[in-house]
Amino acid sequence: MYIGICGTHSSGKTKFLSELKSRLEREGCSSTIIGGLPKEAAEKGFPILREHTFETTLWIVSTCVARELEGSLNSDVVLVDRAVPDALGYYLAAMKIRQEKVDHTEWKYLEEIARHHSKRYDLLLKTIVDKSIPIGEEKSRDTDPLYRELVNDVLDDVLDKCSENWHPLRMDNREKSLDLCVEMAKDKF
């Protein structure tokens, strides 16, 4: 089973998945979290955030797919922190903020991969930015709230194109979303 989460930085993705992992394991479902790919991409020399490129996006997407498959070898549930469509959202937001045009052929290539791969997720969640929560400074993040909102908005469009069934994750439906994920896993296993 695959549960993916997308969303802009400092929107609660990692905390949600950590809590979900604990709940799943209490229910007897083994799980693993796949994450940290943007940081790993940056360490390899790929530009991220406002400088995100086609190559960055392709590396993150292809590595995410491979890590998801690896995770499924030893876990009932693979939890994906920044599911495949997330990288496309950051790419589009970066191009908009830099006022650059996206190459149509490259975009179609990425979109096709994301659209086809998104069918593998049993559930895709997207965090909704709560503007009252400041951008965390414990990690390397872009601190511009307008860029954060742009990523949030662009991700809605990307998910609409890539998945027929994504669910918004807000502070007011967090518990219900956790319960939904656990129930889906219990039904499957």
mmCIF file of N, CA and C in Angstrom, residues 4-7 11 13 16 123-129 152 155-156 159-160 163-178 180-181:
data_model
loop_
_atom_site.group_PDB
_atom_site.id
_atom_site.type_symbol
_atom_site.label_atom_id
_atom_site.label_comp_id
_atom_site.label_asym_id
_atom_site.label_seq_id
_atom_site.Cartn_x
_atom_site.Cartn_y
_atom_site.Cartn_z
ATOM 1 N N GLY A 4 0.890 8.743 -0.315
ATOM 2 C CA GLY A 4 1.784 9.846 -0.620
ATOM 3 C C GLY A 4 1.236 11.153 -0.095
ATOM 4 N N ILE A 5 2.142 12.050 0.237
ATOM 5 C CA ILE A 5 1.742 13.370 0.688
ATOM 6 C C ILE A 5 2.566 14.413 -0.069
ATOM 7 N N CYS A 6 1.888 15.461 -0.480
ATOM 8 C CA CYS A 6 2.512 16.589 -1.173
ATOM 9 C C CYS A 6 2.185 17.846 -0.383
ATOM 10 N N GLY A 7 2.958 18.873 -0.619
ATOM 11 C CA GLY A 7 2.664 20.150 0.018
ATOM 12 C C GLY A 7 3.899 20.998 0.124
ATOM 13 N N SER A 11 4.441 22.765 6.117
ATOM 14 C CA SER A 11 2.983 22.606 6.121
ATOM 15 C C SER A 11 2.538 21.348 6.872
ATOM 16 N N LYS A 13 3.775 17.993 6.649
ATOM 17 C CA LYS A 13 3.842 16.685 5.977
ATOM 18 C C LYS A 13 4.599 15.647 6.804
ATOM 19 N N PHE A 16 2.918 14.702 10.076
ATOM 20 C CA PHE A 16 1.748 13.869 9.830
ATOM 21 C C PHE A 16 2.173 12.422 9.551
ATOM 22 N N LEU A 123 -3.632 6.400 -1.733
ATOM 23 C CA LEU A 123 -4.157 7.667 -1.244
ATOM 24 C C LEU A 123 -3.087 8.738 -1.426
ATOM 25 N N LEU A 124 -3.498 9.868 -1.971
ATOM 26 C CA LEU A 124 -2.625 11.042 -2.094
ATOM 27 C C LEU A 124 -3.238 12.165 -1.270
ATOM 28 N N LEU A 125 -2.447 12.719 -0.387
ATOM 29 C CA LEU A 125 -2.872 13.833 0.445
ATOM 30 C C LEU A 125 -2.071 15.070 0.048
ATOM 31 N N LYS A 126 -2.669 16.226 0.246
ATOM 32 C CA LYS A 126 -1.952 17.477 0.010
ATOM 33 C C LYS A 126 -2.225 18.421 1.167
ATOM 34 N N THR A 127 -1.169 18.853 1.814
ATOM 35 C CA THR A 127 -1.340 19.791 2.912
ATOM 36 C C THR A 127 -1.796 21.146 2.370
ATOM 37 N N ILE A 128 -2.638 21.778 3.133
ATOM 38 C CA ILE A 128 -3.117 23.115 2.807
ATOM 39 C C ILE A 128 -2.409 24.082 3.758
ATOM 40 N N VAL A 129 -1.776 25.095 3.194
ATOM 41 C CA VAL A 129 -0.995 26.026 4.010
ATOM 42 C C VAL A 129 -1.874 26.771 4.997
ATOM 43 N N ASN A 152 2.071 26.124 -2.981
ATOM 44 C CA ASN A 152 0.795 25.564 -2.530
ATOM 45 C C ASN A 152 -0.252 25.610 -3.643
ATOM 46 N N LEU A 155 0.615 23.370 -6.733
ATOM 47 C CA LEU A 155 0.418 21.946 -6.437
ATOM 48 C C LEU A 155 -1.033 21.504 -6.616
ATOM 49 N N ASP A 156 -1.977 22.385 -6.309
ATOM 50 C CA ASP A 156 -3.386 22.050 -6.549
ATOM 51 C C ASP A 156 -3.609 21.714 -8.018
ATOM 52 N N LEU A 159 -1.832 18.372 -8.986
ATOM 53 C CA LEU A 159 -2.566 17.207 -8.486
ATOM 54 C C LEU A 159 -3.866 16.988 -9.246
ATOM 55 N N ASP A 160 -4.536 18.060 -9.621
ATOM 56 C CA ASP A 160 -5.760 17.917 -10.417
ATOM 57 C C ASP A 160 -5.471 17.205 -11.738
ATOM 58 N N SER A 163 -3.972 13.246 -10.591
ATOM 59 C CA SER A 163 -4.722 12.305 -9.764
ATOM 60 C C SER A 163 -6.194 12.701 -9.713
ATOM 61 N N GLU A 164 -7.038 11.717 -9.859
ATOM 62 C CA GLU A 164 -8.475 11.968 -9.750
ATOM 63 C C GLU A 164 -8.936 11.955 -8.305
ATOM 64 N N ASN A 165 -8.065 11.489 -7.428
ATOM 65 C CA ASN A 165 -8.507 11.239 -6.069
ATOM 66 C C ASN A 165 -7.455 11.692 -5.053
ATOM 67 N N TRP A 166 -7.258 12.993 -4.923
ATOM 68 C CA TRP A 166 -6.376 13.477 -3.875
ATOM 69 C C TRP A 166 -7.213 14.180 -2.819
ATOM 70 N N HIS A 167 -6.721 14.162 -1.602
ATOM 71 C CA HIS A 167 -7.477 14.707 -0.477
ATOM 72 C C HIS A 167 -6.702 15.837 0.187
ATOM 73 N N PRO A 168 -7.382 16.943 0.467
ATOM 74 C CA PRO A 168 -6.719 18.035 1.181
ATOM 75 C C PRO A 168 -6.512 17.667 2.652
ATOM 76 N N LEU A 169 -5.373 18.041 3.173
ATOM 77 C CA LEU A 169 -5.044 17.792 4.576
ATOM 78 C C LEU A 169 -4.874 19.151 5.249
ATOM 79 N N ARG A 170 -5.827 19.461 6.125
ATOM 80 C CA ARG A 170 -5.826 20.724 6.861
ATOM 81 C C ARG A 170 -5.725 20.423 8.355
ATOM 82 N N MET A 171 -5.458 21.438 9.107
ATOM 83 C CA MET A 171 -5.398 21.266 10.560
ATOM 84 C C MET A 171 -6.722 20.744 11.101
ATOM 85 N N ASP A 172 -7.852 21.171 10.512
ATOM 86 C CA ASP A 172 -9.155 20.781 11.054
ATOM 87 C C ASP A 172 -9.604 19.379 10.618
ATOM 88 N N ASN A 173 -8.901 18.732 9.682
ATOM 89 C CA ASN A 173 -9.285 17.364 9.316
ATOM 90 C C ASN A 173 -8.131 16.377 9.501
ATOM 91 N N ARG A 174 -7.137 16.785 10.262
ATOM 92 C CA ARG A 174 -5.936 15.977 10.475
ATOM 93 C C ARG A 174 -6.260 14.625 11.112
ATOM 94 N N GLU A 175 -7.012 14.644 12.193
ATOM 95 C CA GLU A 175 -7.356 13.392 12.887
ATOM 96 C C GLU A 175 -8.171 12.472 11.993
ATOM 97 N N LYS A 176 -9.120 13.061 11.287
ATOM 98 C CA LYS A 176 -9.956 12.280 10.373
ATOM 99 C C LYS A 176 -9.100 11.666 9.258
ATOM 100 N N SER A 177 -8.121 12.415 8.775
ATOM 101 C CA SER A 177 -7.226 11.913 7.726
ATOM 102 C C SER A 177 -6.349 10.785 8.255
ATOM 103 N N LEU A 178 -5.854 10.926 9.470
ATOM 104 C CA LEU A 178 -5.081 9.844 10.085
ATOM 105 C C LEU A 178 -5.940 8.584 10.211
ATOM 106 N N LEU A 180 -8.555 7.767 8.444
ATOM 107 C CA LEU A 180 -8.811 7.240 7.104
ATOM 108 C C LEU A 180 -7.644 6.383 6.626
ATOM 109 N N CYS A 181 -6.440 6.870 6.796
ATOM 110 C CA CYS A 181 -5.247 6.125 6.367
ATOM 111 C C CYS A 181 -5.123 4.799 7.116
#
